[in-house]
Amino acid sequence: MGQSKKLSRWDVIKSFWLWMFFSHSCYNYERLQAGAVAQYMAPILKKLYTSKEDISAGLKRHLTFFNTEPNVGAIIHGITIAMEEEKANGVPITDEGINAIKTGLMGPMAGIGDTITQGIITPILLALGISLAKEGNLAGPVIYTALISACIIGIAYFGWMQGYIQGRKAVEKILEGGLINTVITGAGVMGCMVLGALTGQFVSLSTPVVLTVGQTAIKLQADILDKIVPKVLALLLTLGVLYLVRKGKSPVTVMIYIVLAGLIGGLIGLF
Amino acid sequence: MHINFWQAFLIGMIYYLGNSTWLAGVGYYTLYRPLVAGTLVGFVLGDPVQGAIMGATINLIYLGFISAGGALPGDPALAGTVGTAIAIASGITPEAALALAVPIGLLGTLIWFARLTVNVIFIHWADAFAEKGDTRGVMLINVFPPQIFLFIISFFPVFLASLYGPEAIQSAIQLLGGKVLHVLIVIGGMMPALGIALNMRAIAKSDTMIYFFLGFFLTVYLNLNVIAVGAFAVVAAYIHIILSRGGNVHGTV
């Protein structure tokens, strides 16, 4: 210990390109972008730590569930790198603290990022390119490709570097004031809330079952379930899965359960 | 016009590259889009201008295309490559190509589903390398096994579809129609629950679990999107912290 372990500008830039190239290389239902986070972090951990144990702990720390919009969300990785650098220099940052910052930020950044990149910039530039191409002008696809690439890489690079530069200062400030626990709690609150919102938006499960009582047909989903809590089946499913993973069931086992439930439910007309 | 072996090979490569990891993070914004993919397919078939027109037409239905949270509402790249190839080869109008492209785009979600499912195996391999502190192993696992698998499931369907043309596409859609497609959609809708639950296990404490319900209710009752809920979450986090200090705004307990 004693001497400080500094990352060079090139280390940070190299990790940026690793992320740009491989963010979705091993995208998967269990941990989404986790493999790519571990990949860009690997050379950084190697630079910051010497013992196998520390490097192993670092890799495991970053192989946890992660998912955000990769370009606007690049700022999160800049901050994470800054936190890892502080940690390696003896600042008491827990694994939980790093995870809380990452998961707390990834929800809001995914929402903002998807809106900016996929929802605003892409359609505007596509509209330009399509209008040219429809007239048989090959400049359409060429101009579109050049402009969108410049926008995406520019946004991601700016966020990554700013996250690293500002993030370090922000982390220092937090630690001086002994506020780290407050930040972890706050990020936990935000993380839970955003995950609740993701459940409402992206988990979908509904039933086409129709109950016939005398002369009237009652649609189970529209007339009963949606009247109580809309998307209640998606909520119950998510809570059920949470119960199983908390009980120690492996994600793959749970995944098999989900496939079987969907298969049987879909075939017998329950879902 | 007949699509020969090498042309079909190149069209398969265009589709794989658009989905692959080799384009500096902009592949999803460029080669994945029918405008760009269609132009290149046209180039391969000797008529880039016609390819650009077909691609641009097909791209219209994907103008507002957004993939978020691991969910894919269709596959513009498959529609763009196969749609353009078949349209040019069979000499149909851009509008007919558009009608053909929609079911093709839906079929593409099967490739996406297979990819995100099988990649789970590779992330567990990465765990084993992380356990040993092997940075090189973790890096290689994230790139090569998933990309080789992706190549197999993305190159070959497009290669064969380009080679055997519209009849094969039609029968594949019919084969998967009805029940099978329905079951796949049901499972695809349920799957995000797993990622969310794993994340909850990592961050939720007994006193913050309640905010999960708050976030859920805000979306289902008020139809708020994730950004809006994120804004409320900042306020909720502030209030939670103040209350956990006993209501003292300036305290540090």
Short mmCIF file of N, CA, C and O in Angstrom, two decimals, chain A residues 140-187:
data_model
loop_
_atom_site.label_atom_id
_atom_site.label_comp_id
_atom_site.label_asym_id
_atom_site.label_seq_id
_atom_site.Cartn_x
_atom_site.Cartn_y
_atom_site.Cartn_z
N GLY A 140 -28.64 9.04 -49.30
CA GLY A 140 -29.52 8.81 -48.14
C GLY A 140 -28.89 7.90 -47.09
O GLY A 140 -28.60 8.36 -45.99
N PRO A 141 -28.64 6.63 -47.44
CA PRO A 141 -28.02 5.74 -46.45
C PRO A 141 -26.62 6.18 -46.01
O PRO A 141 -26.25 5.99 -44.85
N VAL A 142 -25.87 6.80 -46.92
CA VAL A 142 -24.50 7.21 -46.58
C VAL A 142 -24.52 8.33 -45.54
O VAL A 142 -23.85 8.26 -44.49
N ILE A 143 -25.31 9.37 -45.80
CA ILE A 143 -25.39 10.50 -44.86
C ILE A 143 -25.94 10.03 -43.52
O ILE A 143 -25.42 10.38 -42.46
N TYR A 144 -26.99 9.19 -43.57
CA TYR A 144 -27.57 8.70 -42.33
C TYR A 144 -26.52 7.97 -41.49
O TYR A 144 -26.36 8.24 -40.29
N THR A 145 -25.79 7.06 -42.14
CA THR A 145 -24.78 6.26 -41.42
C THR A 145 -23.73 7.16 -40.77
O THR A 145 -23.37 6.98 -39.61
N ALA A 146 -23.25 8.15 -41.53
CA ALA A 146 -22.21 9.04 -41.01
C ALA A 146 -22.73 9.85 -39.82
O ALA A 146 -22.07 9.93 -38.77
N LEU A 147 -23.91 10.45 -39.96
CA LEU A 147 -24.43 11.31 -38.90
C LEU A 147 -24.78 10.54 -37.63
O LEU A 147 -24.41 10.95 -36.53
N ILE A 148 -25.46 9.40 -37.78
CA ILE A 148 -25.87 8.66 -36.58
C ILE A 148 -24.64 8.11 -35.85
O ILE A 148 -24.58 8.14 -34.62
N SER A 149 -23.65 7.66 -36.60
CA SER A 149 -22.44 7.13 -35.96
C SER A 149 -21.74 8.22 -35.16
O SER A 149 -21.30 8.00 -34.03
N ALA A 150 -21.62 9.41 -35.77
CA ALA A 150 -20.97 10.52 -35.08
C ALA A 150 -21.72 10.88 -33.80
O ALA A 150 -21.12 11.09 -32.74
N CYS A 151 -23.05 10.94 -33.89
CA CYS A 151 -23.87 11.30 -32.71
C CYS A 151 -23.68 10.28 -31.59
O CYS A 151 -23.45 10.64 -30.44
N ILE A 152 -23.81 8.99 -31.94
CA ILE A 152 -23.78 7.94 -30.92
C ILE A 152 -22.42 7.87 -30.24
O ILE A 152 -22.31 7.88 -29.01
N ILE A 153 -21.36 7.84 -31.05
CA ILE A 153 -20.02 7.74 -30.46
C ILE A 153 -19.71 9.01 -29.66
O ILE A 153 -19.14 8.95 -28.57
N GLY A 154 -20.11 10.17 -30.19
CA GLY A 154 -19.86 11.43 -29.49
C GLY A 154 -20.53 11.47 -28.12
O GLY A 154 -19.90 11.80 -27.12
N ILE A 155 -21.81 11.10 -28.08
CA ILE A 155 -22.55 11.10 -26.81
C ILE A 155 -21.89 10.16 -25.80
O ILE A 155 -21.65 10.51 -24.65
N ALA A 156 -21.57 8.95 -26.27
CA ALA A 156 -21.02 7.95 -25.35
C ALA A 156 -19.65 8.37 -24.83
O ALA A 156 -19.37 8.26 -23.63
N TYR A 157 -18.79 8.90 -25.72
CA TYR A 157 -17.44 9.30 -25.31
C TYR A 157 -17.49 10.44 -24.30
O TYR A 157 -16.81 10.42 -23.28
N PHE A 158 -18.32 11.42 -24.59
CA PHE A 158 -18.45 12.57 -23.68
C PHE A 158 -18.91 12.10 -22.30
O PHE A 158 -18.33 12.47 -21.27
N GLY A 159 -19.95 11.25 -22.27
CA GLY A 159 -20.49 10.77 -21.00
C GLY A 159 -19.46 9.96 -20.21
O GLY A 159 -19.31 10.12 -19.00
N TRP A 160 -18.76 9.09 -20.93
CA TRP A 160 -17.77 8.21 -20.29
C TRP A 160 -16.68 9.05 -19.60
O TRP A 160 -16.37 8.84 -18.42
N MET A 161 -16.12 10.02 -20.34
CA MET A 161 -15.01 10.81 -19.80
C MET A 161 -15.52 11.75 -18.68
O MET A 161 -14.86 11.89 -17.65
N GLN A 162 -16.67 12.36 -18.89
CA GLN A 162 -17.22 13.25 -17.86
C GLN A 162 -17.55 12.47 -16.59
O GLN A 162 -17.30 12.94 -15.48
N GLY A 163 -18.11 11.29 -16.77
CA GLY A 163 -18.44 10.44 -15.61
C GLY A 163 -17.19 10.15 -14.79
O GLY A 163 -17.20 10.23 -13.57
N TYR A 164 -16.10 9.86 -15.49
CA TYR A 164 -14.85 9.54 -14.81
C TYR A 164 -14.30 10.78 -14.08
O TYR A 164 -13.95 10.72 -12.90
N ILE A 165 -14.26 11.92 -14.77
CA ILE A 165 -13.68 13.14 -14.19
C ILE A 165 -14.54 13.66 -13.03
O ILE A 165 -14.06 13.88 -11.92
N GLN A 166 -15.84 13.84 -13.30
CA GLN A 166 -16.73 14.37 -12.26
C GLN A 166 -16.96 13.34 -11.16
O GLN A 166 -17.06 13.68 -10.00
N GLY A 167 -17.07 12.09 -11.58
CA GLY A 167 -17.40 11.01 -10.65
C GLY A 167 -16.40 10.93 -9.52
O GLY A 167 -16.76 10.75 -8.36
N ARG A 168 -15.13 11.09 -9.85
CA ARG A 168 -14.10 11.00 -8.83
C ARG A 168 -14.29 12.09 -7.78
O ARG A 168 -14.21 11.83 -6.60
N LYS A 169 -14.53 13.32 -8.28
CA LYS A 169 -14.76 14.43 -7.34
C LYS A 169 -15.99 14.17 -6.50
O LYS A 169 -15.98 14.35 -5.28
N ALA A 170 -17.06 13.73 -7.18
CA ALA A 170 -18.32 13.48 -6.47
C ALA A 170 -18.12 12.44 -5.38
O ALA A 170 -18.56 12.60 -4.25
N VAL A 171 -17.40 11.37 -5.71
CA VAL A 171 -17.16 10.30 -4.75
C VAL A 171 -16.34 10.80 -3.57
O VAL A 171 -16.64 10.52 -2.41
N GLU A 172 -15.29 11.60 -3.86
CA GLU A 172 -14.46 12.17 -2.79
C GLU A 172 -15.31 12.99 -1.81
O GLU A 172 -15.20 12.85 -0.60
N LYS A 173 -16.16 13.83 -2.39
CA LYS A 173 -16.99 14.72 -1.60
C LYS A 173 -17.91 13.92 -0.67
O LYS A 173 -18.03 14.21 0.52
N ILE A 174 -18.51 12.90 -1.25
CA ILE A 174 -19.44 12.06 -0.50
C ILE A 174 -18.72 11.41 0.68
O ILE A 174 -19.20 11.39 1.80
N LEU A 175 -17.52 10.91 0.42
CA LEU A 175 -16.80 10.19 1.46
C LEU A 175 -16.31 11.11 2.57
O LEU A 175 -16.34 10.76 3.74
N GLU A 176 -15.88 12.33 2.19
CA GLU A 176 -15.44 13.29 3.20
C GLU A 176 -16.55 13.57 4.20
O GLU A 176 -16.32 13.68 5.39
N GLY A 177 -17.77 13.73 3.69
CA GLY A 177 -18.91 14.03 4.56
C GLY A 177 -19.47 12.80 5.25
O GLY A 177 -20.42 12.89 6.00
N GLY A 178 -18.90 11.63 5.01
CA GLY A 178 -19.42 10.41 5.58
C GLY A 178 -20.83 10.09 5.09
O GLY A 178 -21.65 9.52 5.80
N LEU A 179 -21.09 10.47 3.85
CA LEU A 179 -22.45 10.35 3.34
C LEU A 179 -22.69 9.08 2.54
O LEU A 179 -23.77 8.89 1.99
N ILE A 180 -21.68 8.20 2.51
CA ILE A 180 -21.80 7.05 1.62
C ILE A 180 -23.04 6.20 1.90
O ILE A 180 -23.72 5.74 0.98
N ASN A 181 -23.37 6.04 3.20
CA ASN A 181 -24.54 5.22 3.53
C ASN A 181 -25.82 5.87 3.05
O ASN A 181 -26.75 5.19 2.61
N THR A 182 -25.85 7.21 3.15
CA THR A 182 -27.02 7.94 2.66
C THR A 182 -27.18 7.72 1.17
O THR A 182 -28.28 7.47 0.67
N VAL A 183 -26.07 7.78 0.45
CA VAL A 183 -26.13 7.60 -1.00
C VAL A 183 -26.58 6.18 -1.35
O VAL A 183 -27.41 5.98 -2.23
N ILE A 184 -26.08 5.19 -0.61
CA ILE A 184 -26.47 3.80 -0.87
C ILE A 184 -27.98 3.63 -0.63
O ILE A 184 -28.69 3.05 -1.45
N THR A 185 -28.46 4.19 0.48
CA THR A 185 -29.89 4.09 0.77
C THR A 185 -30.70 4.77 -0.33
O THR A 185 -31.67 4.21 -0.84
N GLY A 186 -30.28 5.98 -0.69
CA GLY A 186 -31.00 6.73 -1.72
C GLY A 186 -31.01 6.00 -3.04
O GLY A 186 -32.06 5.88 -3.70
N ALA A 187 -29.86 5.46 -3.42
CA ALA A 187 -29.78 4.72 -4.68
C ALA A 187 -30.64 3.47 -4.60
O ALA A 187 -31.26 3.06 -5.59
#
